[in-house]
mmCIF file of C-alpha atoms and ligand atoms in Angstrom:
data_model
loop_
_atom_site.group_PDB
_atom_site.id
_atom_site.type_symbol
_atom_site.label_atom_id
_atom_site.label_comp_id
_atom_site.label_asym_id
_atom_site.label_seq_id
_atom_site.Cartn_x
_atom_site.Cartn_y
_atom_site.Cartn_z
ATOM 1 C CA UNK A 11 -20.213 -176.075 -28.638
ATOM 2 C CA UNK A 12 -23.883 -174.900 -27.167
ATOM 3 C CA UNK A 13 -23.865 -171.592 -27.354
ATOM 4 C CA UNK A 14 -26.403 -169.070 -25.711
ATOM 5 C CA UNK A 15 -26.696 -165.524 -26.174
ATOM 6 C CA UNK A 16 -28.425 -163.045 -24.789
ATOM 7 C CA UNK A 17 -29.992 -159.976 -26.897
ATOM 8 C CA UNK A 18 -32.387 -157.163 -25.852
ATOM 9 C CA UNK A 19 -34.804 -155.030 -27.632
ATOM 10 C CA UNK A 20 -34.033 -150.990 -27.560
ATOM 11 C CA UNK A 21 -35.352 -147.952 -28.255
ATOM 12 C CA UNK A 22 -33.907 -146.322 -31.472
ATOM 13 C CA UNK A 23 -31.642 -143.828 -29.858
ATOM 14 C CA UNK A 24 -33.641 -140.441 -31.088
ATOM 15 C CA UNK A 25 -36.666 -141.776 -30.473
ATOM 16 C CA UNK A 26 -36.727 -142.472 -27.088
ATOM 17 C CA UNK A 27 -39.493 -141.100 -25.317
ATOM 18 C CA UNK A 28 -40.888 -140.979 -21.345
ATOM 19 C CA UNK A 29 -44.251 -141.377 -19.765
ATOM 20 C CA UNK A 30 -45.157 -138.961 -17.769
ATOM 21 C CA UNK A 31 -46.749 -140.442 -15.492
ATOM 22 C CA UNK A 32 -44.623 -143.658 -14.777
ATOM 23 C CA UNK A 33 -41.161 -141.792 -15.692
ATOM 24 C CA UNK A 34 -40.412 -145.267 -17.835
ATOM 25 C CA UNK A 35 -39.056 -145.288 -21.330
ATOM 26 C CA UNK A 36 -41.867 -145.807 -23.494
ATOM 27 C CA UNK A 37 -41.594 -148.967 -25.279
ATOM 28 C CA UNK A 38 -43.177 -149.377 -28.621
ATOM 29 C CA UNK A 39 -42.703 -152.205 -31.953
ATOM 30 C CA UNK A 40 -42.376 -148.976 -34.618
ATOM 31 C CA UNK A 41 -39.479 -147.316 -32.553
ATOM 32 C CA UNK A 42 -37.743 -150.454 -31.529
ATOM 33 C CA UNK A 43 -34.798 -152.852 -32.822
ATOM 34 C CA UNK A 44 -32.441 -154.958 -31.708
ATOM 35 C CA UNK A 45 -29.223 -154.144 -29.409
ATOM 36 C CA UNK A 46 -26.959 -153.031 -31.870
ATOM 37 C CA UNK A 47 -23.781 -154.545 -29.223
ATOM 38 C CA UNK A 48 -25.860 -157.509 -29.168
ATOM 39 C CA UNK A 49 -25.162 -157.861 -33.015
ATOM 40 C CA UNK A 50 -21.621 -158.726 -32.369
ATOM 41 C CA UNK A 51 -22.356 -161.007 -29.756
ATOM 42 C CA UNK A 52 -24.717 -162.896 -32.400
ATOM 43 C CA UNK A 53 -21.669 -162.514 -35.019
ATOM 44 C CA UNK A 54 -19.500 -164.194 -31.919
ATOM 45 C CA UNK A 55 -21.846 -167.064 -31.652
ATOM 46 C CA UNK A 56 -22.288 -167.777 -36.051
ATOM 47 C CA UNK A 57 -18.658 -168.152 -35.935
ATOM 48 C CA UNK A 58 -17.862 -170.501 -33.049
ATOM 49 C CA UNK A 59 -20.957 -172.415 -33.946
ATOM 50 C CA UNK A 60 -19.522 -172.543 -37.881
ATOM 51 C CA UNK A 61 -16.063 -173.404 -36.335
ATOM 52 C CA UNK A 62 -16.965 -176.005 -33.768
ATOM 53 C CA UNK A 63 -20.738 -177.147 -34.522
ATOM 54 C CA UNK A 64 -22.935 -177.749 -31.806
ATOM 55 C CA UNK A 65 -26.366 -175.051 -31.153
ATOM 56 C CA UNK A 66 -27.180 -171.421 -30.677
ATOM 57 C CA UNK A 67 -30.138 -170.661 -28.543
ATOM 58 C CA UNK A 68 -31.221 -166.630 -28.393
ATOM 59 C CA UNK A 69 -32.637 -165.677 -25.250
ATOM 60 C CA UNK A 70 -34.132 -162.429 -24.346
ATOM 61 C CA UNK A 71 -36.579 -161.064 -21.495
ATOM 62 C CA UNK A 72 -39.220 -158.446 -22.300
ATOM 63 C CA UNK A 73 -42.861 -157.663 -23.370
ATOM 64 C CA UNK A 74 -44.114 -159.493 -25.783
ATOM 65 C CA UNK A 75 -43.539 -156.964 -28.409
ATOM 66 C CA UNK A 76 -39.505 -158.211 -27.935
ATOM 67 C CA UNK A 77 -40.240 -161.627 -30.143
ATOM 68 C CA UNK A 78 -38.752 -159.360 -32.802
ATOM 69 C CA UNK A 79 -35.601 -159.431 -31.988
ATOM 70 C CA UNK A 80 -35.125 -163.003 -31.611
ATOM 71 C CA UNK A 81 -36.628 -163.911 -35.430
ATOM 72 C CA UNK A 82 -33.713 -161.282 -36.430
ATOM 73 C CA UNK A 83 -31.490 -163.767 -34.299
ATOM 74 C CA UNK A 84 -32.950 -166.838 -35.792
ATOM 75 C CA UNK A 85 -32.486 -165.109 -39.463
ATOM 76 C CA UNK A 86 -28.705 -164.713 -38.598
ATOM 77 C CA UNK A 87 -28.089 -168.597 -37.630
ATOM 78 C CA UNK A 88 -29.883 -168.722 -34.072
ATOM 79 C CA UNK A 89 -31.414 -172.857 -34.090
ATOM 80 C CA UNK A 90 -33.710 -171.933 -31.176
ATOM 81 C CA UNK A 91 -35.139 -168.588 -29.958
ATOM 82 C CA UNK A 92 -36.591 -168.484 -26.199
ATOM 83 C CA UNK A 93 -38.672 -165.100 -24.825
ATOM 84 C CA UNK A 94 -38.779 -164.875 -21.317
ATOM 85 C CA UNK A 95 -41.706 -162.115 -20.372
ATOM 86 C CA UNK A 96 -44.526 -161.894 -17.654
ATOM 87 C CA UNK A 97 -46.048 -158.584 -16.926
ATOM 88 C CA UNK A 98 -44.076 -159.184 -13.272
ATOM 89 C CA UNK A 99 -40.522 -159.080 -15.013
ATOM 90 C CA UNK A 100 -41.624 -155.217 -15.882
ATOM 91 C CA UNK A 101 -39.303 -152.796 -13.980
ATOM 92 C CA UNK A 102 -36.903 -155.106 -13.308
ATOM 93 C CA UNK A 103 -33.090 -153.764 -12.543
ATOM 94 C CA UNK A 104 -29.942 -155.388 -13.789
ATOM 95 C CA UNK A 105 -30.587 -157.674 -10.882
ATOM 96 C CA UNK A 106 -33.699 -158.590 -11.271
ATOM 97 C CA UNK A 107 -32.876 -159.160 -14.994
ATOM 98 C CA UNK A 108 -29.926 -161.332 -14.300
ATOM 99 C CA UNK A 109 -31.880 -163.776 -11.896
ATOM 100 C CA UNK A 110 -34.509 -164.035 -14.831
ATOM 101 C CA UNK A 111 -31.979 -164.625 -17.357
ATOM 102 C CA UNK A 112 -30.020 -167.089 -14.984
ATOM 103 C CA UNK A 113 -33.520 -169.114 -14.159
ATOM 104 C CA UNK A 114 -34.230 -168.942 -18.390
ATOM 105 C CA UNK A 115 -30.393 -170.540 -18.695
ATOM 106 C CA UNK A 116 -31.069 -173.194 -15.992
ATOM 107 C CA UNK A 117 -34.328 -174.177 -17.745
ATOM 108 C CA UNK A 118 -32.171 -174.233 -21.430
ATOM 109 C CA UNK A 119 -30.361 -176.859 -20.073
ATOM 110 C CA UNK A 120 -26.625 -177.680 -21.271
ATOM 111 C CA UNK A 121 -24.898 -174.672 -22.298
ATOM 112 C CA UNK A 122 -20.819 -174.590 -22.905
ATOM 113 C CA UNK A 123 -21.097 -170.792 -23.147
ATOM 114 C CA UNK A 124 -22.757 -167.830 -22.920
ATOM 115 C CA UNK A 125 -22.509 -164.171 -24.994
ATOM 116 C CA UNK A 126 -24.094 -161.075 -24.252
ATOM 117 C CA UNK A 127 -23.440 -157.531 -26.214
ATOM 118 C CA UNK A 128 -21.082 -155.215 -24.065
ATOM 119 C CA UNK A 129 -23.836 -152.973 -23.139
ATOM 120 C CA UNK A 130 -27.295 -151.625 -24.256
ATOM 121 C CA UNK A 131 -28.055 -148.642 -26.004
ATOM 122 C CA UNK A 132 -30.977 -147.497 -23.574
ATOM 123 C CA UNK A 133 -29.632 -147.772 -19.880
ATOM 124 C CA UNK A 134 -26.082 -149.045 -20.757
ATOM 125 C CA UNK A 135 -25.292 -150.004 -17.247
ATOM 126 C CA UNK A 136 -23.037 -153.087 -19.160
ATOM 127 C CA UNK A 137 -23.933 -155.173 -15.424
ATOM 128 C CA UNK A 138 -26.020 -157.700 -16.782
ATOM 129 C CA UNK A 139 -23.385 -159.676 -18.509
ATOM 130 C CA UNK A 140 -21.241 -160.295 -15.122
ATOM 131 C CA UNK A 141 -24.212 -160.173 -12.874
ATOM 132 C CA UNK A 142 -25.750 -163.169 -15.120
ATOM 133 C CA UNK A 143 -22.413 -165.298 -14.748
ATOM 134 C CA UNK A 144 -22.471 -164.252 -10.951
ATOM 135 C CA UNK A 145 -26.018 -165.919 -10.743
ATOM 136 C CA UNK A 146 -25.208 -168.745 -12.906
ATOM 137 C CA UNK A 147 -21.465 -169.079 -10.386
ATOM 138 C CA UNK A 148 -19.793 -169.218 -13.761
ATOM 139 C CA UNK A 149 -16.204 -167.584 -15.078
ATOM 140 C CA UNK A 150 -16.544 -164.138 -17.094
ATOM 141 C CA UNK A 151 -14.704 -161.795 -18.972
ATOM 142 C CA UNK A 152 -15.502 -158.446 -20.992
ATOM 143 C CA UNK A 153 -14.614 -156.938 -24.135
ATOM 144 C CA UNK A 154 -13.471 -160.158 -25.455
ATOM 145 C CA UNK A 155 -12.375 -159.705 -29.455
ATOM 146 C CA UNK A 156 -11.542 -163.696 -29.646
ATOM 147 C CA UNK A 157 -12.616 -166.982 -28.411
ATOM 148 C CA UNK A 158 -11.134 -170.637 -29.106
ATOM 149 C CA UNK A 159 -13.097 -173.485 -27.260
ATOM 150 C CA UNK A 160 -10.276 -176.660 -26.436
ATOM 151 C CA UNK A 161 -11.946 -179.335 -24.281
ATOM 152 C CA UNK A 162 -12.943 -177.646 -21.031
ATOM 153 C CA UNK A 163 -10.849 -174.717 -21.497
ATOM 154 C CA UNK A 164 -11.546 -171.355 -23.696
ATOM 155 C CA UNK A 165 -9.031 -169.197 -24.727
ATOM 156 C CA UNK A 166 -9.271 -165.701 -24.898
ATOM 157 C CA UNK A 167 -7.884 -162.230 -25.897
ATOM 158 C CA UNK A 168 -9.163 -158.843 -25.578
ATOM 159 C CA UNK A 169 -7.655 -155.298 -25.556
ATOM 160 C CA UNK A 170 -7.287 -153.439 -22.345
ATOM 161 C CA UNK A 171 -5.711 -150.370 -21.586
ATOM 162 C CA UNK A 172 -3.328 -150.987 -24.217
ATOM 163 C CA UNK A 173 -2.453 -154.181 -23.399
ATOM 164 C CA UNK A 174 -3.609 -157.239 -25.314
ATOM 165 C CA UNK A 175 -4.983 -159.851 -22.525
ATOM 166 C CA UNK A 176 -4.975 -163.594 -23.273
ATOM 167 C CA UNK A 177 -6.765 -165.549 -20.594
ATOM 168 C CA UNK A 178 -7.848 -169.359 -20.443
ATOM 169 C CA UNK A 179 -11.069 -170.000 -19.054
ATOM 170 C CA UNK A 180 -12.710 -173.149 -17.882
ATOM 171 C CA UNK A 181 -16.202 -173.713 -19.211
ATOM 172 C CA UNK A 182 -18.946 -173.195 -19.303
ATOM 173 C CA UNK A 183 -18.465 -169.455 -19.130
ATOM 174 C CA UNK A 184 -19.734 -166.313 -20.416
ATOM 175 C CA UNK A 185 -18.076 -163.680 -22.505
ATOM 176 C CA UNK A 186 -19.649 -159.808 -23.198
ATOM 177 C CA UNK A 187 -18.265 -159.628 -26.552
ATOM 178 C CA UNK A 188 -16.106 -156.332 -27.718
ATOM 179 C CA UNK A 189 -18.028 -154.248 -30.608
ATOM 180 C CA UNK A 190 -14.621 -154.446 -32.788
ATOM 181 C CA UNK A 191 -15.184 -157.659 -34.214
ATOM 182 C CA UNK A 192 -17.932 -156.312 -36.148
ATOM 183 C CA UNK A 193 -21.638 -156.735 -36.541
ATOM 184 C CA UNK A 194 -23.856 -159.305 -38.607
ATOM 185 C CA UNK A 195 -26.920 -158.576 -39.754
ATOM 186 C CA UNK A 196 -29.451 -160.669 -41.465
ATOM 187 C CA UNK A 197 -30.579 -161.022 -45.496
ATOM 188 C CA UNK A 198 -34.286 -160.452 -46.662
ATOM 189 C CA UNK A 199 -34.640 -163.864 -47.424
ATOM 190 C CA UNK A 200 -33.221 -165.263 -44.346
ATOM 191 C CA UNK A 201 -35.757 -163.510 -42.631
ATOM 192 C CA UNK A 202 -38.204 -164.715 -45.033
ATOM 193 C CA UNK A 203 -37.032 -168.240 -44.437
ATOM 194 C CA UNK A 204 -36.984 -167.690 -40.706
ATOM 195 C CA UNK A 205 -41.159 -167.644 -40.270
ATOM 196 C CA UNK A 206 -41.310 -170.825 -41.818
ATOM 197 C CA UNK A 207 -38.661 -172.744 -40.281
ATOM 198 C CA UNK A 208 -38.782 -171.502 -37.150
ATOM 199 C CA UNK A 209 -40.732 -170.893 -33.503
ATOM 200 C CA UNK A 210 -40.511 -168.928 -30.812
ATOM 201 C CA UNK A 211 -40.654 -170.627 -27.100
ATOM 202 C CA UNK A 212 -42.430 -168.132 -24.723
ATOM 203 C CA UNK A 213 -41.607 -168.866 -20.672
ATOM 204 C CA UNK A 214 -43.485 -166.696 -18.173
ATOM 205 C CA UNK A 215 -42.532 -166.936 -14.105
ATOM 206 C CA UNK A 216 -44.472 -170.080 -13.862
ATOM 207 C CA UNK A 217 -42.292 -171.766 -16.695
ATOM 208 C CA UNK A 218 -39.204 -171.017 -15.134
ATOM 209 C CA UNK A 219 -40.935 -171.781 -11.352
ATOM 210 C CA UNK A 220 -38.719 -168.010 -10.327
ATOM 211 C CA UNK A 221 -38.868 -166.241 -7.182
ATOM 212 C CA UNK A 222 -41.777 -163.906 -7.346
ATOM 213 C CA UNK A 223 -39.974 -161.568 -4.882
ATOM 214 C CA UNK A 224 -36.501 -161.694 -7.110
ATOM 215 C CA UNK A 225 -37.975 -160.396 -9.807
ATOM 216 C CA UNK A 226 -39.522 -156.848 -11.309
ATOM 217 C CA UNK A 227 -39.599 -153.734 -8.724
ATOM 218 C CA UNK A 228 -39.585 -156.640 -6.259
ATOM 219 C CA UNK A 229 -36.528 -158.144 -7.158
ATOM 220 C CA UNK A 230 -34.544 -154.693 -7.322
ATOM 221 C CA UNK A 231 -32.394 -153.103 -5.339
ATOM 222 C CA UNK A 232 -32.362 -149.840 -7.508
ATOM 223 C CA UNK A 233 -35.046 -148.097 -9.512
ATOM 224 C CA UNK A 234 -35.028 -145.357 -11.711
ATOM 225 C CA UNK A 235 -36.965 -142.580 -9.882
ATOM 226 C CA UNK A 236 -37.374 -140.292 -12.637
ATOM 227 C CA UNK A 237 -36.020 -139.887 -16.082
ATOM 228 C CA UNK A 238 -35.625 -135.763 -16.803
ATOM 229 C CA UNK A 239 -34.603 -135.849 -20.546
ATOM 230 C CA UNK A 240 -31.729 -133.087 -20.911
ATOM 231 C CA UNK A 241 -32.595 -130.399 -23.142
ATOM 232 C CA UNK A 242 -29.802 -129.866 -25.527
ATOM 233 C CA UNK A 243 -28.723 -126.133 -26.247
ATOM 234 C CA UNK A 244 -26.943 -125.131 -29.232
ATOM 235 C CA UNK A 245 -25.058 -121.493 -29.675
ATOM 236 C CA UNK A 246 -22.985 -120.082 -32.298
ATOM 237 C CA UNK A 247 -20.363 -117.227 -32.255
ATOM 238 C CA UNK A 248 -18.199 -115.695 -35.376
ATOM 239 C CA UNK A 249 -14.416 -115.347 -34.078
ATOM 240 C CA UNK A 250 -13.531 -112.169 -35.883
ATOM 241 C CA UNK A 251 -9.635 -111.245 -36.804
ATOM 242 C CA UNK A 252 -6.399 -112.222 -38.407
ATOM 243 C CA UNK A 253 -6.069 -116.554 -38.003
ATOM 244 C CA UNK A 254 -3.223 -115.975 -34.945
ATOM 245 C CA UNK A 255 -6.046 -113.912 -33.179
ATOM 246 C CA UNK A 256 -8.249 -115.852 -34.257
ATOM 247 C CA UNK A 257 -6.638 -119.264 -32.720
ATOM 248 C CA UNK A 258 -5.396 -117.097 -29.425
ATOM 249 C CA UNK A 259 -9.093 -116.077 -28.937
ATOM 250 C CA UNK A 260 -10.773 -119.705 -29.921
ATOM 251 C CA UNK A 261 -8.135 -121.266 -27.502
ATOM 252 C CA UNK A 262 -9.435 -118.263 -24.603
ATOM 253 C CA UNK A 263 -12.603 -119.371 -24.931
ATOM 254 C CA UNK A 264 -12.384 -122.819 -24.735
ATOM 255 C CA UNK A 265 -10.062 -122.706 -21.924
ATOM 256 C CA UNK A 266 -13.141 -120.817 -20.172
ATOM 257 C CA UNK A 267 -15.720 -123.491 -20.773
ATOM 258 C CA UNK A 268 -12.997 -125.943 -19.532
ATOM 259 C CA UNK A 269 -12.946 -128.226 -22.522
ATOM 260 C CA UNK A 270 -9.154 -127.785 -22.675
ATOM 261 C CA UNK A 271 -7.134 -128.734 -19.973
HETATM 262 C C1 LIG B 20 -32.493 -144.809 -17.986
HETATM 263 C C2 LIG B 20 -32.409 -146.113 -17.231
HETATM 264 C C3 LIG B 20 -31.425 -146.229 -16.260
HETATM 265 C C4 LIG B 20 -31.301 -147.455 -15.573
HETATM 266 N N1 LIG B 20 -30.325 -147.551 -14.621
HETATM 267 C C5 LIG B 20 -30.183 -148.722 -13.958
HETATM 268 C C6 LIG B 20 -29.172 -148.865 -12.958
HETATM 269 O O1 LIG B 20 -28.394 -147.944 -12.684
HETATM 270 N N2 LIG B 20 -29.076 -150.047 -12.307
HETATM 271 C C7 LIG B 20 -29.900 -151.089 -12.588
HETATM 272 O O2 LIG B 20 -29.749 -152.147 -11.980
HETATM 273 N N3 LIG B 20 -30.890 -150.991 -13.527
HETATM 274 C C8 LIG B 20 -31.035 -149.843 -14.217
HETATM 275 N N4 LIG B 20 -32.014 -149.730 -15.173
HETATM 276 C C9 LIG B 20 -32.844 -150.900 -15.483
HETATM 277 C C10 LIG B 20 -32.121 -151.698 -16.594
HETATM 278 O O3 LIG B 20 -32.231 -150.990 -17.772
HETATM 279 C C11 LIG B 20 -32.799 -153.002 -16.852
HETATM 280 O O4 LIG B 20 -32.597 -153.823 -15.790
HETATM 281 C C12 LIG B 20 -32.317 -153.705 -18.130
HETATM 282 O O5 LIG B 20 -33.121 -154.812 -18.389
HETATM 283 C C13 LIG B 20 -30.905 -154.199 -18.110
HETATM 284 O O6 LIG B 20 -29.961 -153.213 -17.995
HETATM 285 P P1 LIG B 20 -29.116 -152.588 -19.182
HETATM 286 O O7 LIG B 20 -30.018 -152.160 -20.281
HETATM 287 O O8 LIG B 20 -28.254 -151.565 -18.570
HETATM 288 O O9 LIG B 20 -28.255 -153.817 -19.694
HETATM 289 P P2 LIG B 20 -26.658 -153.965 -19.855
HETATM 290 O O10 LIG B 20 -26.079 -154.479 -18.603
HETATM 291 O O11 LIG B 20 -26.047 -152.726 -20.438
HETATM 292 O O12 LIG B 20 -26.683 -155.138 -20.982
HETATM 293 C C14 LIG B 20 -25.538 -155.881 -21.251
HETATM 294 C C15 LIG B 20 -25.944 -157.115 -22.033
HETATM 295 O O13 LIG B 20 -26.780 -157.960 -21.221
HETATM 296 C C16 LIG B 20 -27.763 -158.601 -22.026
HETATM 297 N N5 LIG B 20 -29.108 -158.126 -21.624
HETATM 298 C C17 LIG B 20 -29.453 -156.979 -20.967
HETATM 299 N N6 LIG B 20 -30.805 -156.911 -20.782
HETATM 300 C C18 LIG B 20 -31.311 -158.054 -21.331
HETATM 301 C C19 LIG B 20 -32.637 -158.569 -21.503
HETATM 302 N N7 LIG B 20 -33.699 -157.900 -21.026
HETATM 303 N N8 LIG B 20 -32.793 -159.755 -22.133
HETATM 304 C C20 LIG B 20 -31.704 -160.447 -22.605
HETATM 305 N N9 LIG B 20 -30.411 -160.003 -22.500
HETATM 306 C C21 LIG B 20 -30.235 -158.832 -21.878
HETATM 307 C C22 LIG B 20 -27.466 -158.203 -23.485
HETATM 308 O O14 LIG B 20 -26.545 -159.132 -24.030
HETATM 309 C C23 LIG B 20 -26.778 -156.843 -23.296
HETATM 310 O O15 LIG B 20 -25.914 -156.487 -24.364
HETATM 311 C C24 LIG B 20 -32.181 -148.536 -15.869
HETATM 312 C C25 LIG B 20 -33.162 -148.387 -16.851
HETATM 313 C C26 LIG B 20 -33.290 -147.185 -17.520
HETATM 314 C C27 LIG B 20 -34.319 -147.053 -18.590
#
């Protein structure tokens, strides 16, 4: 089974900081780490590749500081690591990103299926997965906790509302895999192995002969026109009297701030 999954680099959650001037998140190497939903879809992708042979090829589009993330995917059981970046992907929506991705996949050649993480940690839009199978005119489905390749078929389950779904699906496809099955993440010397083993393939536009106008601000059909970070307040209050007042008055107030309905 050739496998291909998709990871991105993030900003560490509380250290997420804007430019002023460009209202962009403010990437940097010492802040940054891998998509912790893309772990699970890089746990997805050691299994079927354990239970079914074949290859794993990580794939990720960014600056060039983003090679990180795929020698943490290579250290976890990646055989072949691809960064897509050109200064003309900056900006670049979940459409934009997609058509990248899709041109990257193309240029990977034969591919039975495809994981991404549900969403990311910075944006989150969780888009990119089914807008990458839209460009590639391939099945998807989310949230999957399961996958069994037979012939051209995969089966699938996943929970939804409730309900546990179990869907064939012809391949190739792609799969956003659900966070439940657990993350995998890489030894010391695994990593240590990795730089010696290993290489990263770098494509820019050129390499993948894309659509200057499909990708970057260019490509997009949104943009983010300013990012106002939300300053969080904190207040405390001392709810004085006998535990039944006490509940009756607690219950008052939260009925107020309409966090009770
Ligand atoms: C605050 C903010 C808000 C934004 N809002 C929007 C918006 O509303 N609409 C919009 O179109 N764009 C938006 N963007 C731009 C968007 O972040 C980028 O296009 C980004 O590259 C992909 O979107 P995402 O992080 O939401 O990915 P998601 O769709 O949440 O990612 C899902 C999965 O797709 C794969 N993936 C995503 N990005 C990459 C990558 N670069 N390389 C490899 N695999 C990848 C990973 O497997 C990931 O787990 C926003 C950006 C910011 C910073």
């Amino acid at each position: 089974m050739n496998i291909i999954v998709c990871i991105k680099q993030v900003i560490a959650g509380d250290q997420v900081k804007i430019d002023p001037h460009t209202h962009r998140i403010v990437r940097s190497a010492e802040f940054s780490r891998i998509n912790p939903f893309d772990l699970c879809a890089l746990a997805m992708a050691v299994r079927l590749k354990k239970e079914y042979s074949g290859t794993m090829t990580a794939v990720t589009m960014g600056p060039e500081i983003s090679e990180e993330v795929l020698w943490e995917a290579l250290a976890i059981g990646a055989d072949r690591a691809v960064l897509l970046s050109d200064p003309r992907f900056a900006t670049s929506d979940t459409l934009a990103t997609s058509y990248v991705l899709g041109m990257g996949v193309r240029k990977i050649g034969k591919y039975d299926l495809i994981l991404c993480g549900m969403r990311t940690t910075d944006s989150g839009t969780a888009q990119v997965g089914p807008q990458l199978a839209e460009e590639l005119n391939i099945p998807h489905v989310t949230g999957v906790e399961r996958v069994e390749g037979k012939e051209n078929l995969f089966r699938v389950e996943r929970t939804s509302d409730g309900f546990r779904e179990i869907a064939e699906v012809s391949s190739p496809a792609l799969f956003t895999v659900s966070s439940k099955i657990g993350m995998r993440t890489p030894s010391l010397i695994e990593i240590e192995d990795t730089f010696t083993r290993y290489t990263i393939e770098r494509w820019n536009l050129e390499d993948l002969d894309a659509d200057p106008a499909k990708v970057g601000s260019d490509g997009s059909r949104t943009w983010v026109e300013e990012l106002i970070p939300i300053a969080k307040q904190k207040s405390c209050a001392f709810i004085e009297g006998e535990p039944r007042q006490q509940a009756k008055s607690l219950f008052a107030k939260l009925m107020d701030k309409n966090l009770l309905s």
